[in-house]
Amino acid sequence: MADTTASNTSAGAGIDLSQFYQVFFEEAGENLDRLEQLLLEIDIQTADDETLNSIFRCAHSVKGGAATFGFADVAELTHEMETLLDKLRRHELAPTAPMVDVLLQAGDALRAQLARHQHGGEGEAADTEPLVAGLRALAAGGIAPAAVAPSAAAPTLAPAEPALPAGQRTLELTVGPLAAPEHADNLVELFGEIVDLGTIEALDAGQPADGMRRFKIVTQSSDADLLDLFTFHVAREHVKLAPLGPGYGFHAGAPGAPPQVVADPGFGFFDDAPGAPVASAVAAPAPAKANARAAAPPATAEASTLRVSVEKVDQLINLVGELVITQAMLAQNSAKMDPALYQQLAKGLADLDRNTRGLQESVMSIRMIPMSIVFSRFPRMLRDLSAKLGKKVEFVTQGEATELDKGLVEKITDPLTHLVRNSCDHGIERPAERLAAGKPETGTITLAASHQGGSIVIEVRDDGKGLSREKLLAKARERGIDAPDTMTDPEVWSLIFAPGFSTAEIVTDVSGRGVGMDVVKRNITALGGTVEIDSAEGHGMSVKVRLPLTLAIMDGMSVGVGGECYIVPLASVIESFQVQGDTVKHIGGSGQVVKVRDEFLPVVELERVFGVPRLDTGASHPVMVVVEAEGHRAALLVDELLGQQQVVVKNLEANYRRVSDISGATIMGDGRVALILDVGSLARRTRH
């Protein structure tokens, strides 16, 4: 098996295949994700040709890339998958549930193999012999039609040659045309005289009719070094080096390469790239309709995407942030100018403002990822888990197009996985229990995402048995937790966030509702979010996770309190109005409320919250700003509204320390630092 370390040549000028590893691993991962998605969605009874061809292409692309880089174990397993899939797409076999199960398991094994290669071959290789045997048994279980010749099956992979040492590659040397082709034998002698140069052997009979000689070379030397050596005896224009076989470059072999390599359709991992050889060009005969579909893989995916590292995107976002600050400074200073005298400058600044906003929106969208990326991993997990638990579960997703910052997507995946597993294990009942309770035997787990104000809300809900108030209270008292009967339902539900708290009667290898829920809450809180639970016993349960969008650049409303300036996220602002003399009412000692359209809202006095010193003792609080966060509204009492503008969010915790009720800071156009309010924290303050 070829090592995954860099294949450096002696002169450093040869092709280093390791530079392409990351591209291959990313594309292989995407193909395996696509293969799994198609297998989960396939209708066994009415599987169409396009779906079967798409599944085949995914496995085929992985095999081609693996063979290119010398990952023999990956190529062997995908070859067996290809054999079975080829018979399915040619309708020699009918798809069955066991076939889907084995193909899904093979996909998992391929991920493990690729991860091992990606980390330099560390760890012990997984045993795939049972999977290979299962794939072969399923492929042999069907009887081929009499009209189809044996060659109609999937092309077999040639026996793998011994793995090359790290850094070595296989080339084809073409010499000629020469008046005396036997003179090329001088090159063989010259090659053999140099120690550690490699091996060379003839690929022809020694007397070709066209005057050309062909040799196979295994070496670590660069093309430039080899050409300099051969031109001692032959003119440079009569010497040509080309790839030969797997392990070098991206192309199938040159003339003289082993026929198995040429017969392997679409060799290499750029199957969907324009100009790539189509599978049907060399595959065995099949129905014309199936071949037409197989020959037309979607070419838009490769052409319309560009892989860029996250570091480069972050650097671009930082530069745009500095541009926004500079633009705000220019806009603030230009406000003092006479627009009649500086008409052209004012027009240029207006254009700069518009273009800066468009640039900011475009750049910010690069880091945003649709929630469908997260949702796509759960169907497979639920399929395996429900089968293991003997339950029937339907998985429904809503709001897949809702976008979230890439950094949050990576951190929210594990908590969501735990919540979904809990819903399946302890929420959804077994079919017999559901029928006895008057429910359909198939339970439903819904995963929904939506934007609400300046937050994203992700909800996991099920129509299972829900939480039992009595059982939770009894368990809490058993653990020594103070749990009086006067607790409200939300307070009772929050008991499951206590470390190690669980109502499960039987310990299983699947997390129980409550087991690890403290970890879920801690992870969500670390992201600046909250978790809310709602339940109805016998009808189901809902867990809502609220997360801030945490965009690096956002629209904000600047408000003045005393001599300080604060930024309120514009997405959280509902309205603002002038405070009248008798608008604010005092309740419960220090509490204040204000009546807005027949609704009393709690008042947050920013001057008191942040201890803002007031030099003018006669100043009043003339403006109220109504904000909404986490499903609750509150009114912020401020001195004045300073304006609306784009602000660049700076991490206050990284540069100073965490400050309660503050989510970050920004630099204003005049160079002052303004604090960005954490509206969710202020809203929670009013509830307490």
XYZ file of C-alpha atoms in Angstrom:
688
model
C 0.000 0.000 0.000
C 1.386 3.356 -0.935
C 2.299 5.636 1.932
C 0.567 8.983 2.193
C 3.728 10.916 2.876
C 5.007 13.366 0.314
C 6.682 11.752 -2.695
C 9.648 14.050 -3.111
C 11.990 13.455 -6.013
C 15.761 13.714 -5.869
C 15.846 17.098 -7.569
C 12.622 18.370 -6.003
C 11.204 19.120 -9.459
C 8.937 16.079 -9.887
C 5.247 15.959 -9.173
C 4.538 15.714 -5.440
C 1.269 13.802 -5.218
C 0.763 14.736 -1.570
C -0.226 18.243 -2.633
C -3.385 16.736 -4.146
C -4.290 14.502 -1.187
C -6.514 17.062 0.529
C -8.509 17.640 -2.659
C -8.995 13.895 -3.066
C -10.037 13.365 0.565
C -12.563 16.215 0.360
C -14.039 14.958 -2.907
C -14.124 11.383 -1.636
C -15.980 12.556 1.476
C -18.508 14.417 -0.656
C -19.028 11.361 -2.866
C -19.558 9.116 0.175
C -22.039 11.612 1.636
C -23.901 11.663 -1.677
C -23.827 7.852 -1.886
C -25.264 7.540 1.627
C -27.983 10.087 0.899
C -29.036 8.282 -2.281
C -29.067 4.888 -0.537
C -31.259 6.257 2.244
C -33.703 7.819 -0.213
C -33.878 4.912 -2.661
C -37.232 3.220 -3.122
C -36.373 -0.471 -3.288
C -39.613 -1.356 -5.050
C -39.316 1.264 -7.804
C -35.632 2.205 -7.972
C -35.057 4.279 -11.114
C -32.025 4.037 -13.379
C -30.821 7.557 -12.636
C -30.571 6.878 -8.894
C -28.713 3.596 -9.429
C -26.342 5.232 -11.909
C -25.684 8.096 -9.502
C -24.837 5.652 -6.698
C -22.521 3.770 -9.050
C -20.755 6.986 -10.093
C -20.125 7.938 -6.462
C -18.420 4.613 -5.715
C -16.593 4.717 -9.026
C -15.170 8.193 -8.403
C -13.812 7.123 -5.020
C -12.237 4.027 -6.555
C -10.586 5.974 -9.346
C -8.992 8.478 -6.974
C -7.903 5.760 -4.556
C -6.208 3.819 -7.339
C -4.495 6.987 -8.533
C -2.871 7.522 -5.151
C -2.160 3.861 -4.492
C -4.724 3.340 -1.702
C -5.222 -0.321 -2.562
C -7.549 -1.164 0.334
C -9.989 1.600 -0.641
C -9.814 0.607 -4.305
C -10.501 -3.061 -3.466
C -13.585 -2.343 -1.363
C -15.052 0.171 -3.832
C -14.406 -2.298 -6.654
C -16.595 -4.896 -4.923
C -19.258 -2.215 -4.401
C -19.016 -1.354 -8.101
C -19.559 -4.972 -9.084
C -22.802 -5.166 -7.120
C -23.975 -1.698 -8.189
C -23.179 -2.446 -11.822
C -25.459 -5.485 -11.742
C -28.173 -3.408 -10.115
C -28.045 -0.639 -12.700
C -28.056 -3.229 -15.506
C -31.118 -4.839 -13.901
C -29.337 -8.176 -13.555
C -30.257 -7.984 -9.861
C -33.122 -6.305 -8.031
C -32.246 -4.060 -5.078
C -33.060 -5.407 -1.626
C -32.862 -4.076 1.917
C -29.805 -6.262 2.775
C -27.992 -4.777 -0.223
C -28.654 -1.244 1.043
C -27.464 -2.236 4.529
C -24.198 -3.717 3.271
C -23.533 -0.775 0.953
C -24.083 1.653 3.846
C -21.684 -0.367 6.010
C -19.160 -0.337 3.179
C -19.462 3.450 3.036
C -18.663 3.644 6.754
C -15.650 1.377 6.261
C -14.417 3.556 3.392
C -14.610 6.628 5.624
C -12.483 4.850 8.224
C -9.940 3.786 5.602
C -9.719 7.286 4.126
C -9.338 8.823 7.595
C -6.454 6.450 8.271
C -4.699 7.398 5.029
C -5.354 11.077 5.707
C -3.450 10.753 8.986
C -0.449 9.113 7.401
C -1.523 5.489 7.885
C -1.637 5.737 11.677
C -3.571 3.117 13.602
C -4.555 -0.415 12.746
C -6.304 -1.067 9.453
C -9.926 -2.186 9.778
C -10.801 -5.724 8.705
C -13.024 -5.418 5.632
C -12.995 -9.098 4.642
C -16.549 -9.726 5.964
C -17.833 -6.741 3.982
C -16.030 -7.858 0.838
C -17.411 -11.368 1.274
C -20.913 -9.981 1.807
C -20.714 -7.808 -1.301
C -19.475 -10.732 -3.385
C -22.220 -13.018 -2.066
C -24.916 -10.459 -2.881
C -23.451 -9.840 -6.333
C -23.426 -13.592 -7.018
C -26.957 -14.102 -5.708
C -28.611 -12.978 -8.950
C -28.802 -15.026 -12.139
C -27.551 -13.109 -15.153
C -29.859 -13.112 -18.183
C -28.943 -15.627 -20.824
C -28.623 -12.901 -23.428
C -25.936 -11.099 -21.471
C -22.421 -12.393 -21.917
C -20.213 -12.879 -18.870
C -18.243 -9.823 -19.933
C -21.299 -7.703 -19.287
C -20.493 -7.669 -15.607
C -18.485 -4.855 -14.078
C -14.846 -4.751 -15.240
C -12.610 -6.566 -12.798
C -9.719 -4.785 -11.185
C -6.326 -6.037 -12.214
C -4.289 -7.759 -9.502
C -2.510 -5.065 -7.595
C 1.215 -4.801 -8.177
C 3.493 -4.718 -5.135
C 3.238 -1.326 -3.453
C 5.956 1.126 -4.441
C 8.231 2.552 -1.755
C 7.442 6.087 -0.661
C 8.423 8.645 -3.287
C 8.693 6.252 -6.242
C 6.604 6.491 -9.386
C 6.072 4.557 -12.597
C 6.785 6.182 -15.972
C 6.724 5.246 -19.626
C 9.798 6.223 -21.634
C 9.215 6.566 -25.391
C 12.340 6.865 -27.600
C 12.257 7.597 -31.311
C 11.705 7.511 -34.108
C 15.280 6.288 -34.545
C 16.966 5.056 -37.688
C 18.363 2.190 -35.633
C 15.879 1.522 -32.792
C 18.341 -0.885 -31.163
C 20.452 2.154 -30.205
C 17.862 2.794 -27.494
C 19.348 -0.192 -25.646
C 22.255 2.102 -24.799
C 19.867 3.994 -22.571
C 19.093 0.806 -20.657
C 22.798 0.189 -20.031
C 23.340 3.802 -18.990
C 20.354 3.677 -16.649
C 21.626 0.494 -14.997
C 25.114 1.936 -14.378
C 23.787 4.576 -11.972
C 23.229 3.268 -8.439
C 19.797 3.767 -6.823
C 18.312 5.303 -9.965
C 15.579 2.681 -10.214
C 14.583 -0.053 -12.665
C 13.906 -0.066 -16.420
C 12.359 -2.737 -18.628
C 11.211 -2.915 -22.247
C 7.490 -2.781 -23.095
C 7.958 -3.913 -26.729
C 9.649 -6.715 -28.642
C 12.758 -4.653 -29.395
C 12.121 -4.257 -33.176
C 8.981 -2.099 -33.584
C 7.875 -1.253 -37.110
C 7.389 2.422 -36.375
C 10.942 2.945 -35.137
C 9.726 3.759 -31.626
C 10.944 2.011 -28.453
C 8.955 1.963 -25.199
C 10.231 1.267 -21.690
C 8.749 1.107 -18.210
C 10.707 3.008 -15.528
C 10.283 2.887 -11.739
C 12.285 5.700 -10.164
C 12.419 8.498 -7.616
C 14.209 10.917 -9.934
C 12.582 13.945 -11.504
C 11.647 14.178 -15.174
C 14.327 16.843 -15.686
C 17.105 14.608 -14.276
C 16.014 11.659 -16.408
C 15.876 13.741 -19.598
C 19.346 15.144 -18.924
C 20.624 11.582 -18.538
C 18.995 10.143 -21.678
C 20.138 12.966 -23.942
C 23.711 11.715 -23.597
C 22.816 9.174 -26.332
C 19.582 10.444 -27.937
C 18.454 13.927 -28.985
C 16.029 15.471 -26.504
C 13.232 15.803 -29.077
C 13.306 12.002 -29.491
C 12.767 11.306 -25.775
C 9.394 11.524 -24.089
C 8.289 10.701 -20.510
C 4.656 10.016 -19.652
C 2.650 8.527 -16.763
C 2.184 4.784 -16.708
C -0.461 3.133 -14.591
C -1.792 3.994 -11.131
C 0.371 5.904 -8.723
C 1.378 8.789 -10.990
C -0.607 11.819 -12.052
C -4.320 11.860 -12.825
C -4.540 10.238 -16.251
C -4.965 6.602 -17.199
C -1.864 5.085 -18.773
C -0.116 6.190 -21.945
C 0.244 3.778 -24.893
C 1.630 0.532 -23.590
C 0.001 0.824 -20.187
C -1.665 -2.297 -18.731
C -5.032 -2.822 -20.438
C -6.848 -3.147 -17.101
C -6.086 0.464 -16.299
C -7.416 1.700 -19.629
C -10.516 -0.466 -19.304
C -11.335 1.010 -15.915
C -13.800 3.751 -16.894
C -13.235 7.272 -15.687
C -9.860 6.475 -14.074
C -8.850 9.287 -11.741
C -10.992 11.236 -9.320
C -12.156 14.072 -11.562
C -15.033 12.032 -12.989
C -17.343 15.008 -13.244
C -14.788 17.399 -14.700
C -15.366 18.562 -18.272
C -13.546 16.325 -20.686
C -13.246 13.388 -18.273
C -13.780 9.990 -19.940
C -17.346 8.848 -19.490
C -18.044 5.485 -17.939
C -20.211 4.184 -20.785
C -17.390 4.607 -23.307
C -15.569 1.549 -22.011
C -18.124 -0.305 -19.904
C -19.783 -3.464 -21.110
C -22.997 -3.127 -23.135
C -26.051 -2.001 -21.183
C -29.436 -0.527 -22.017
C -29.038 2.647 -24.037
C -31.113 4.720 -21.640
C -29.011 3.751 -18.640
C -25.789 4.414 -20.555
C -26.982 7.835 -21.640
C -27.614 8.799 -18.049
C -24.351 7.299 -16.847
C -22.478 9.204 -19.517
C -23.811 12.534 -18.357
C -22.762 13.126 -14.746
C -23.550 16.647 -13.580
C -20.658 18.822 -14.704
C -21.859 21.946 -12.920
C -20.647 20.914 -9.457
C -16.966 21.099 -10.373
C -17.354 24.132 -12.584
C -19.344 26.273 -10.145
C -17.426 25.740 -6.904
C -14.018 26.793 -5.662
C -12.306 25.416 -2.570
C -10.872 28.127 -0.356
C -9.430 27.671 3.135
C -11.384 29.134 6.051
C -8.334 31.177 7.059
C -8.423 33.081 3.771
C -12.139 33.780 4.171
C -11.614 35.040 7.723
C -8.806 37.286 6.548
C -11.080 38.703 3.843
C -13.848 39.312 6.405
C -11.398 41.155 8.675
C -10.271 43.389 5.802
C -13.868 44.188 4.877
C -14.492 44.999 8.540
C -11.672 47.531 8.515
C -13.103 48.972 5.299
C -16.491 49.402 7.004
C -14.835 51.273 9.889
C -12.981 53.546 7.463
C -16.155 54.220 5.486
C -18.005 55.116 8.706
C -15.226 57.545 9.633
C -15.418 59.236 6.222
C -19.216 59.432 6.414
C -19.101 60.993 9.874
C -16.492 63.581 8.927
C -18.203 64.439 5.640
C -21.437 65.256 7.474
C -19.878 68.557 8.514
C -19.139 69.614 4.925
C -21.300 71.807 2.728
C -22.805 69.417 0.122
C -23.155 72.283 -2.361
C -19.404 72.922 -2.326
C -18.357 69.254 -2.288
C -21.022 67.732 -4.494
C -18.715 65.263 -6.263
C -17.139 64.157 -2.980
C -20.577 63.623 -1.425
C -21.634 61.530 -4.431
C -18.448 59.469 -4.220
C -18.986 58.831 -0.507
C -22.569 57.748 -1.166
C -21.347 55.280 -3.795
C -18.693 54.051 -1.357
C -21.358 53.457 1.267
C -23.541 51.472 -1.147
C -20.647 49.410 -2.530
C -19.227 48.730 0.923
C -22.575 47.373 2.083
C -22.859 45.150 -1.001
C -19.300 43.892 -0.515
C -19.970 43.198 3.145
C -23.112 41.191 2.390
C -21.341 39.150 -0.278
C -18.330 38.397 1.898
C -20.423 37.472 4.928
C -22.488 35.045 2.860
C -19.331 33.051 2.097
C -19.065 31.796 5.684
C -22.781 31.048 5.953
C -23.733 27.388 5.571
C -27.300 26.065 5.147
C -28.602 23.910 7.973
C -29.220 21.141 5.435
C -25.513 20.272 5.837
C -26.191 19.465 9.503
C -29.591 17.871 8.928
C -28.255 15.475 6.278
C -26.333 13.380 8.804
C -29.392 12.386 10.855
C -31.433 10.189 8.441
C -28.727 7.507 8.416
C -28.281 7.672 12.184
C -32.027 7.364 12.816
C -32.353 4.525 10.326
C -29.742 2.450 12.154
C -30.927 3.458 15.636
C -34.619 2.796 15.019
C -33.816 -0.624 13.543
C -31.680 -1.425 16.596
C -34.414 -0.337 19.014
C -37.228 -2.009 17.089
C -39.051 1.274 16.460
C -40.537 2.919 13.398
C -39.483 6.534 12.986
C -40.155 9.104 10.292
C -37.670 11.983 10.136
C -38.961 15.383 9.021
C -36.835 18.494 8.461
C -37.976 22.093 8.133
C -36.003 25.222 7.292
C -33.053 23.435 5.685
C -32.181 26.633 3.798
C -31.724 28.592 7.049
C -28.092 29.681 7.149
C -25.725 29.724 10.104
C -22.098 30.727 10.468
C -19.689 27.864 9.738
C -18.082 28.106 13.163
C -21.428 27.608 14.897
C -22.439 24.779 12.555
C -19.391 22.757 13.598
C -20.079 23.317 17.313
C -23.843 22.731 17.261
C -23.689 19.349 15.499
C -22.810 17.243 18.556
C -25.521 18.701 20.850
C -28.145 18.219 18.125
C -26.999 14.646 17.586
C -27.496 13.944 21.296
C -30.978 15.478 21.270
C -32.068 13.508 18.197
C -30.758 10.233 19.645
C -32.617 10.906 22.892
C -35.873 11.556 21.047
C -35.566 8.221 19.262
C -34.445 6.218 22.293
C -36.630 7.602 25.094
C -39.211 9.730 23.335
C -40.662 7.573 20.566
C -42.500 4.495 21.838
C -42.427 1.035 20.290
C -45.066 0.353 17.609
C -47.244 -1.764 19.936
C -47.211 0.925 22.637
C -48.128 3.634 20.134
C -51.024 1.615 18.720
C -52.292 0.944 22.242
C -52.182 4.678 22.952
C -54.179 5.446 19.808
C -51.215 6.762 17.860
C -49.879 5.651 14.456
C -47.201 3.009 14.869
C -44.641 5.219 13.136
C -43.345 8.045 15.309
C -42.197 11.395 13.937
C -39.072 13.320 14.866
C -38.948 16.844 13.459
C -35.831 18.973 13.163
C -36.634 22.596 12.322
C -34.523 25.744 11.943
C -35.650 29.358 11.577
C -34.509 32.927 12.137
C -36.213 34.852 14.926
C -34.961 38.375 15.448
C -31.192 38.324 15.822
C -31.097 34.626 16.673
C -31.455 31.274 14.972
C -33.801 28.770 16.593
C -33.227 25.049 16.092
C -35.983 22.806 17.413
C -35.963 19.047 17.981
C -39.454 17.705 18.681
C -41.101 14.319 18.710
C -44.624 12.948 19.117
C -43.567 10.378 21.703
C -44.472 9.951 25.355
C -43.032 13.233 26.586
C -41.691 13.937 30.071
C -43.464 12.820 33.246
C -43.696 15.570 35.856
C -44.172 13.081 38.712
C -41.270 10.900 37.631
C -38.936 13.890 37.310
C -39.876 15.231 40.762
C -39.446 11.792 42.350
C -36.063 11.306 40.696
C -34.911 14.770 41.765
C -35.849 14.132 45.406
C -34.141 10.763 45.251
C -30.944 12.551 44.224
C -31.289 15.090 47.030
C -32.408 17.987 44.801
C -34.880 20.441 46.320
C -38.004 19.919 44.188
C -41.241 21.195 45.809
C -44.611 20.471 44.211
C -45.057 24.205 43.609
C -42.432 24.191 40.834
C -43.745 25.314 37.451
C -43.608 22.947 34.499
C -40.606 24.734 32.841
C -38.743 24.495 36.153
C -39.512 20.782 36.383
C -38.387 20.159 32.801
C -35.099 21.986 33.510
C -34.282 19.341 36.133
C -32.993 17.058 33.373
C -30.053 19.434 32.932
C -28.643 18.368 36.317
C -25.393 16.365 35.852
C -26.113 12.636 35.582
C -29.870 13.120 35.883
C -31.864 10.437 34.059
C -35.293 8.855 34.326
C -34.285 5.840 32.246
C -35.106 2.588 34.008
C -32.747 0.533 31.871
C -29.248 1.693 30.974
C -28.530 1.257 27.268
C -25.633 2.230 25.019
C -27.856 5.000 23.648
C -27.930 8.221 25.653
C -31.083 8.457 27.791
C -33.126 11.611 28.058
C -31.184 13.516 30.729
C -27.943 11.567 30.441
C -25.510 14.094 29.087
C -28.123 16.836 28.851
C -25.958 18.905 31.190
C -23.212 18.678 28.574
C -25.666 19.780 25.877
C -26.698 22.827 27.902
C -23.100 23.701 28.772
C -22.057 23.559 25.108
C -25.003 25.695 24.000
C -24.376 28.232 26.772
C -20.715 28.459 25.745
C -21.920 29.564 22.303
C -23.997 32.332 23.865
C -27.240 30.413 23.364
C -30.053 29.035 25.487
C -32.051 25.783 25.671
C -35.802 25.684 26.262
C -37.864 22.545 26.907
C -41.587 22.057 26.471
C -43.385 18.781 27.022
C -46.845 17.279 27.223
C -46.970 13.821 28.771
C -48.261 11.290 26.296
C -48.061 13.695 23.363
C -44.397 14.555 22.870
C -41.550 16.884 23.721
C -39.805 19.859 22.168
C -36.279 21.188 22.784
C -35.501 24.640 21.342
C -31.936 25.829 20.987
C -31.477 29.576 20.454
C -28.169 30.803 19.121
C -26.962 34.295 18.212
C -26.082 34.753 14.562
C -22.690 36.145 15.679
C -21.955 37.832 12.380
C -18.672 39.729 12.202
C -20.450 42.716 10.647
C -24.035 43.685 11.423
C -26.517 46.529 11.248
C -26.931 48.308 14.552
C -28.761 51.239 16.112
C -26.528 53.457 18.235
C -28.156 54.905 21.361
C -26.816 57.420 23.840
C -26.974 57.017 27.616
C -25.306 59.831 29.509
C -21.969 60.313 27.798
C -21.792 56.711 26.579
C -22.781 55.136 23.255
C -24.225 51.628 22.984
C -25.128 49.536 19.932
C -28.430 47.650 19.763
C -28.534 44.910 17.040
C -31.019 46.215 14.500
C -32.507 42.724 13.998
C -33.756 42.836 17.603
C -35.325 46.326 17.419
C -39.109 46.387 17.045
C -39.882 50.092 17.432
C -39.004 53.226 19.397
C -41.161 56.004 20.848
C -40.997 59.103 22.997
C -41.602 58.563 26.710
C -44.545 60.473 28.135
C -44.793 61.593 31.742
C -47.087 58.817 32.979
C -45.999 56.077 30.547
C -43.746 54.150 32.936
C -45.363 52.390 35.911
C -43.519 51.159 39.009
C -44.325 47.714 40.377
C -42.866 45.533 43.097
C -40.499 48.114 44.498
C -37.793 48.655 41.860
C -39.584 47.044 38.893
C -40.862 49.153 36.004
C -43.231 48.395 33.134
C -44.501 50.370 30.177
C -47.785 49.883 28.337
C -47.360 49.448 24.588
C -50.518 48.691 22.573
C -52.402 47.074 25.458
C -49.335 45.045 26.473
C -47.175 45.729 29.501
C -43.459 45.347 28.796
C -40.677 45.249 31.399
C -38.371 48.271 31.307
C -34.572 47.968 31.287
C -32.921 51.191 32.413
C -29.481 51.068 30.771
C -28.170 53.862 32.966
C -28.749 51.740 36.059
C -27.688 48.427 34.510
C -24.263 49.708 33.442
C -23.794 52.346 36.132
C -23.391 55.180 33.632
C -22.243 58.396 35.359
C -24.448 61.380 34.577
C -22.885 64.829 34.596
C -26.140 66.639 33.852
C -28.365 65.755 36.826
C -31.354 67.367 35.189
C -31.311 65.078 32.154
C -34.244 62.737 31.617
C -34.803 59.501 29.673
C -36.882 60.647 26.735
C -36.720 57.572 24.420
C -37.876 53.963 24.755
C -36.570 51.270 22.372
C -38.659 48.070 22.207
C -36.532 44.964 21.521
C -37.314 41.275 21.173
C -35.074 38.317 22.006
C -35.680 34.647 22.793
C -39.413 35.125 22.277
C -39.708 37.897 24.879
C -39.999 41.676 24.519
C -38.558 44.414 26.687
C -38.210 48.197 26.521
C -34.785 49.836 26.814
C -34.783 53.292 28.407
C -32.177 55.546 26.736
C -31.435 59.250 26.363
C -31.356 59.526 22.575
C -31.130 57.694 19.279
C -27.825 58.512 17.576
C -28.381 56.755 14.259
C -28.289 53.509 12.312
C -25.092 52.108 10.791
C -23.064 49.020 10.024
C -20.732 48.018 12.820
C -17.837 45.567 12.996
C -18.159 43.167 15.927
C -14.939 42.861 17.921
C -14.548 40.057 20.461
C -14.497 41.746 23.855
C -13.707 38.565 25.756
C -10.542 37.880 23.742
C -9.271 41.447 24.119
C -10.463 42.210 27.664
C -12.795 39.863 29.553
C -16.389 38.683 29.475
C -18.846 41.408 30.507
C -22.416 40.514 31.444
C -25.152 41.903 29.179
C -22.519 42.795 26.532
C -21.939 40.638 23.443
C -19.009 42.550 21.954
C -17.623 45.933 21.035
C -17.087 48.017 17.924
C -15.080 51.009 16.770
C -17.134 54.032 15.780
C -16.329 56.409 12.944
C -14.768 58.945 15.337
C -12.473 56.282 16.842
C -14.467 55.741 20.055
C -15.246 52.243 21.305
C -18.945 51.417 21.687
C -20.294 48.336 23.479
C -22.792 46.053 21.706
C -25.729 45.064 23.897
C -26.608 41.407 24.480
C -30.364 41.817 24.046
C -31.043 38.207 25.012
C -29.251 38.645 28.336
C -31.120 41.892 29.039
C -34.436 40.177 28.244
C -33.617 37.315 30.627
C -32.785 39.884 33.315
C -36.366 41.168 33.163
C -37.775 37.655 33.618
C -35.919 37.239 36.895
